Amino acid sequence: MFSRRTNWQLRPNALTRAIEEARASGQKIIDLTIANPTEAGIRPDPETVLAALANPKAMHYDPQPRGLLEARQAVSRYYRESHQVEIDPERVLLTTSTSEAYSYVFRLLCNPGDEILVPKPSYPLFEFLADLSDVKLIPYPLLYDHGWQIDFDSLKKAATTQTRAVILVHPNNPTGSYVSAQETAQLNAFCRNHSLALIADEVFLDYAHDRKPRRSFATNQEALTFTLSGISKISALPQMKLAWVAISGPPQMVEDAGARLEIIADTYLSINAPIQLAAPVLLDQRKTIQPILLDRLRMNLAELDARLASHPSCTRLQVDGGWYAVLRVPMIETDEDLAIRLLKMGSVSVHPGHFYDFPNDGYLVLSLITEPTEFREGVTGLLQVVGA
């Protein structure tokens, strides 16, 4: 009765079951996996946000497949103010989420069974998005040696006649590594040689821990490029559902891709009027919320490093941006077994490395946006269990 594309493992995994059982028993859990800023005590000004949604223009229906011009102009203004680059609003297409943006781009580029190259480790949602678009994901590894780098030898070997695009996460989730200028040049050459597109996920772009701006792929001209982002992370407003695709590259390719994406978007018209009309205000919230988040990221990272100083068996891998830190821990059990033990013995919830497709055990992923007192308590409990 059901399609093969939804033939997922629906039963909760052992860690999820353990968390559910702990909560049902009344156990207090320190959550070091928080990805939702609204649960971490970080919220933009509610009066400003809610007032922006009460626009009388929202009572008029004006379906625009690419999104209302004033909303796309707000996106262009964000790139100009935050990244000092000019983006033509006509090269921007609004979506309700980056997940929807991925699905549009997958549908644009791929026939059923075609392949997309995806970094490993990286965000686990890609598998579900690919399944729903009948796309096959082919991993290429990120290597760690005093920082993360793309393994270009493996990337080149992974490409076949069915490959259609390369996904970049800039900075990567969860490694926090940005794509360097040298890697960008190599990627552009690789895509030109194999007639591939680049899909650049930049939802964490603004969260460089050294507060130095990083180059956006939204102006990449050397290959057809789809840059994805949205206010979920930029303005800490995941509940408001506003994201976009910015198209760049060779002009004729950009024009053709935009025309086809417009028809895809016109088929669904999913983004609602109040959010589009509020886009300028919602994007401007980043100016007050990002400094708060960056302060918290740096505070928690410093706390983590201070605690690790007395636990030499655990080390933090280099992280340059984003909301997460990766710990390398003694590999005496599977990451999932260790996460369950941390839950039972330390009342601490963490993500095991395999959740992000790390190649082997010995890795834990922690959220750096957790409230600082909770973070300190959670890291203390974690190290007590791991070091026991």
JSON list of C-alpha atoms in Angstrom, two decimals, residues 32 295-311 316 325 327 366-368 370-381 383:
[
{"chain": "A", "resi": 32, "resn": "LEU", "atom": "CA", "xyz": [23.16, 19.03, 25.36]},
{"chain": "A", "resi": 295, "resn": "ASP", "atom": "CA", "xyz": [28.51, 35.41, 23.10]},
{"chain": "A", "resi": 296, "resn": "ARG", "atom": "CA", "xyz": [26.86, 32.21, 24.28]},
{"chain": "A", "resi": 297, "resn": "LEU", "atom": "CA", "xyz": [28.73, 30.06, 21.77]},
{"chain": "A", "resi": 298, "resn": "ARG", "atom": "CA", "xyz": [32.07, 31.47, 22.87]},
{"chain": "A", "resi": 299, "resn": "MET", "atom": "CA", "xyz": [31.18, 31.25, 26.57]},
{"chain": "A", "resi": 300, "resn": "ASN", "atom": "CA", "xyz": [30.18, 27.60, 26.34]},
{"chain": "A", "resi": 301, "resn": "LEU", "atom": "CA", "xyz": [33.17, 26.72, 24.17]},
{"chain": "A", "resi": 302, "resn": "ALA", "atom": "CA", "xyz": [35.50, 28.30, 26.74]},
{"chain": "A", "resi": 303, "resn": "GLU", "atom": "CA", "xyz": [33.73, 26.40, 29.52]},
{"chain": "A", "resi": 304, "resn": "LEU", "atom": "CA", "xyz": [34.10, 23.15, 27.59]},
{"chain": "A", "resi": 305, "resn": "ASP", "atom": "CA", "xyz": [37.81, 23.73, 27.02]},
{"chain": "A", "resi": 306, "resn": "ALA", "atom": "CA", "xyz": [38.36, 24.57, 30.69]},
{"chain": "A", "resi": 307, "resn": "ARG", "atom": "CA", "xyz": [36.69, 21.32, 31.78]},
{"chain": "A", "resi": 308, "resn": "LEU", "atom": "CA", "xyz": [38.56, 19.25, 29.19]},
{"chain": "A", "resi": 309, "resn": "ALA", "atom": "CA", "xyz": [41.91, 20.54, 30.47]},
{"chain": "A", "resi": 310, "resn": "SER", "atom": "CA", "xyz": [41.73, 18.09, 33.38]},
{"chain": "A", "resi": 311, "resn": "HIS", "atom": "CA", "xyz": [40.47, 15.19, 31.22]},
{"chain": "A", "resi": 316, "resn": "ARG", "atom": "CA", "xyz": [37.61, 18.78, 21.34]},
{"chain": "A", "resi": 325, "resn": "ALA", "atom": "CA", "xyz": [31.25, 21.03, 19.15]},
{"chain": "A", "resi": 327, "resn": "LEU", "atom": "CA", "xyz": [34.32, 15.58, 21.22]},
{"chain": "A", "resi": 366, "resn": "LEU", "atom": "CA", "xyz": [27.28, 18.79, 21.88]},
{"chain": "A", "resi": 367, "resn": "SER", "atom": "CA", "xyz": [25.12, 21.86, 21.30]},
{"chain": "A", "resi": 368, "resn": "LEU", "atom": "CA", "xyz": [26.82, 25.14, 22.22]},
{"chain": "A", "resi": 370, "resn": "THR", "atom": "CA", "xyz": [22.49, 25.40, 25.69]},
{"chain": "A", "resi": 371, "resn": "GLU", "atom": "CA", "xyz": [21.89, 27.78, 28.61]},
{"chain": "A", "resi": 372, "resn": "PRO", "atom": "CA", "xyz": [25.35, 28.25, 30.23]},
{"chain": "A", "resi": 373, "resn": "THR", "atom": "CA", "xyz": [24.49, 26.93, 33.70]},
{"chain": "A", "resi": 374, "resn": "GLU", "atom": "CA", "xyz": [22.92, 23.83, 32.16]},
{"chain": "A", "resi": 375, "resn": "PHE", "atom": "CA", "xyz": [25.87, 23.45, 29.80]},
{"chain": "A", "resi": 376, "resn": "ARG", "atom": "CA", "xyz": [28.38, 23.58, 32.65]},
{"chain": "A", "resi": 377, "resn": "GLU", "atom": "CA", "xyz": [26.43, 21.02, 34.66]},
{"chain": "A", "resi": 378, "resn": "GLY", "atom": "CA", "xyz": [25.98, 18.77, 31.64]},
{"chain": "A", "resi": 379, "resn": "VAL", "atom": "CA", "xyz": [29.65, 18.81, 30.63]},
{"chain": "A", "resi": 380, "resn": "THR", "atom": "CA", "xyz": [30.67, 18.10, 34.23]},
{"chain": "A", "resi": 381, "resn": "GLY", "atom": "CA", "xyz": [28.36, 15.07, 34.33]},
{"chain": "A", "resi": 383, "resn": "LEU", "atom": "CA", "xyz": [33.21, 13.97, 31.86]}
]
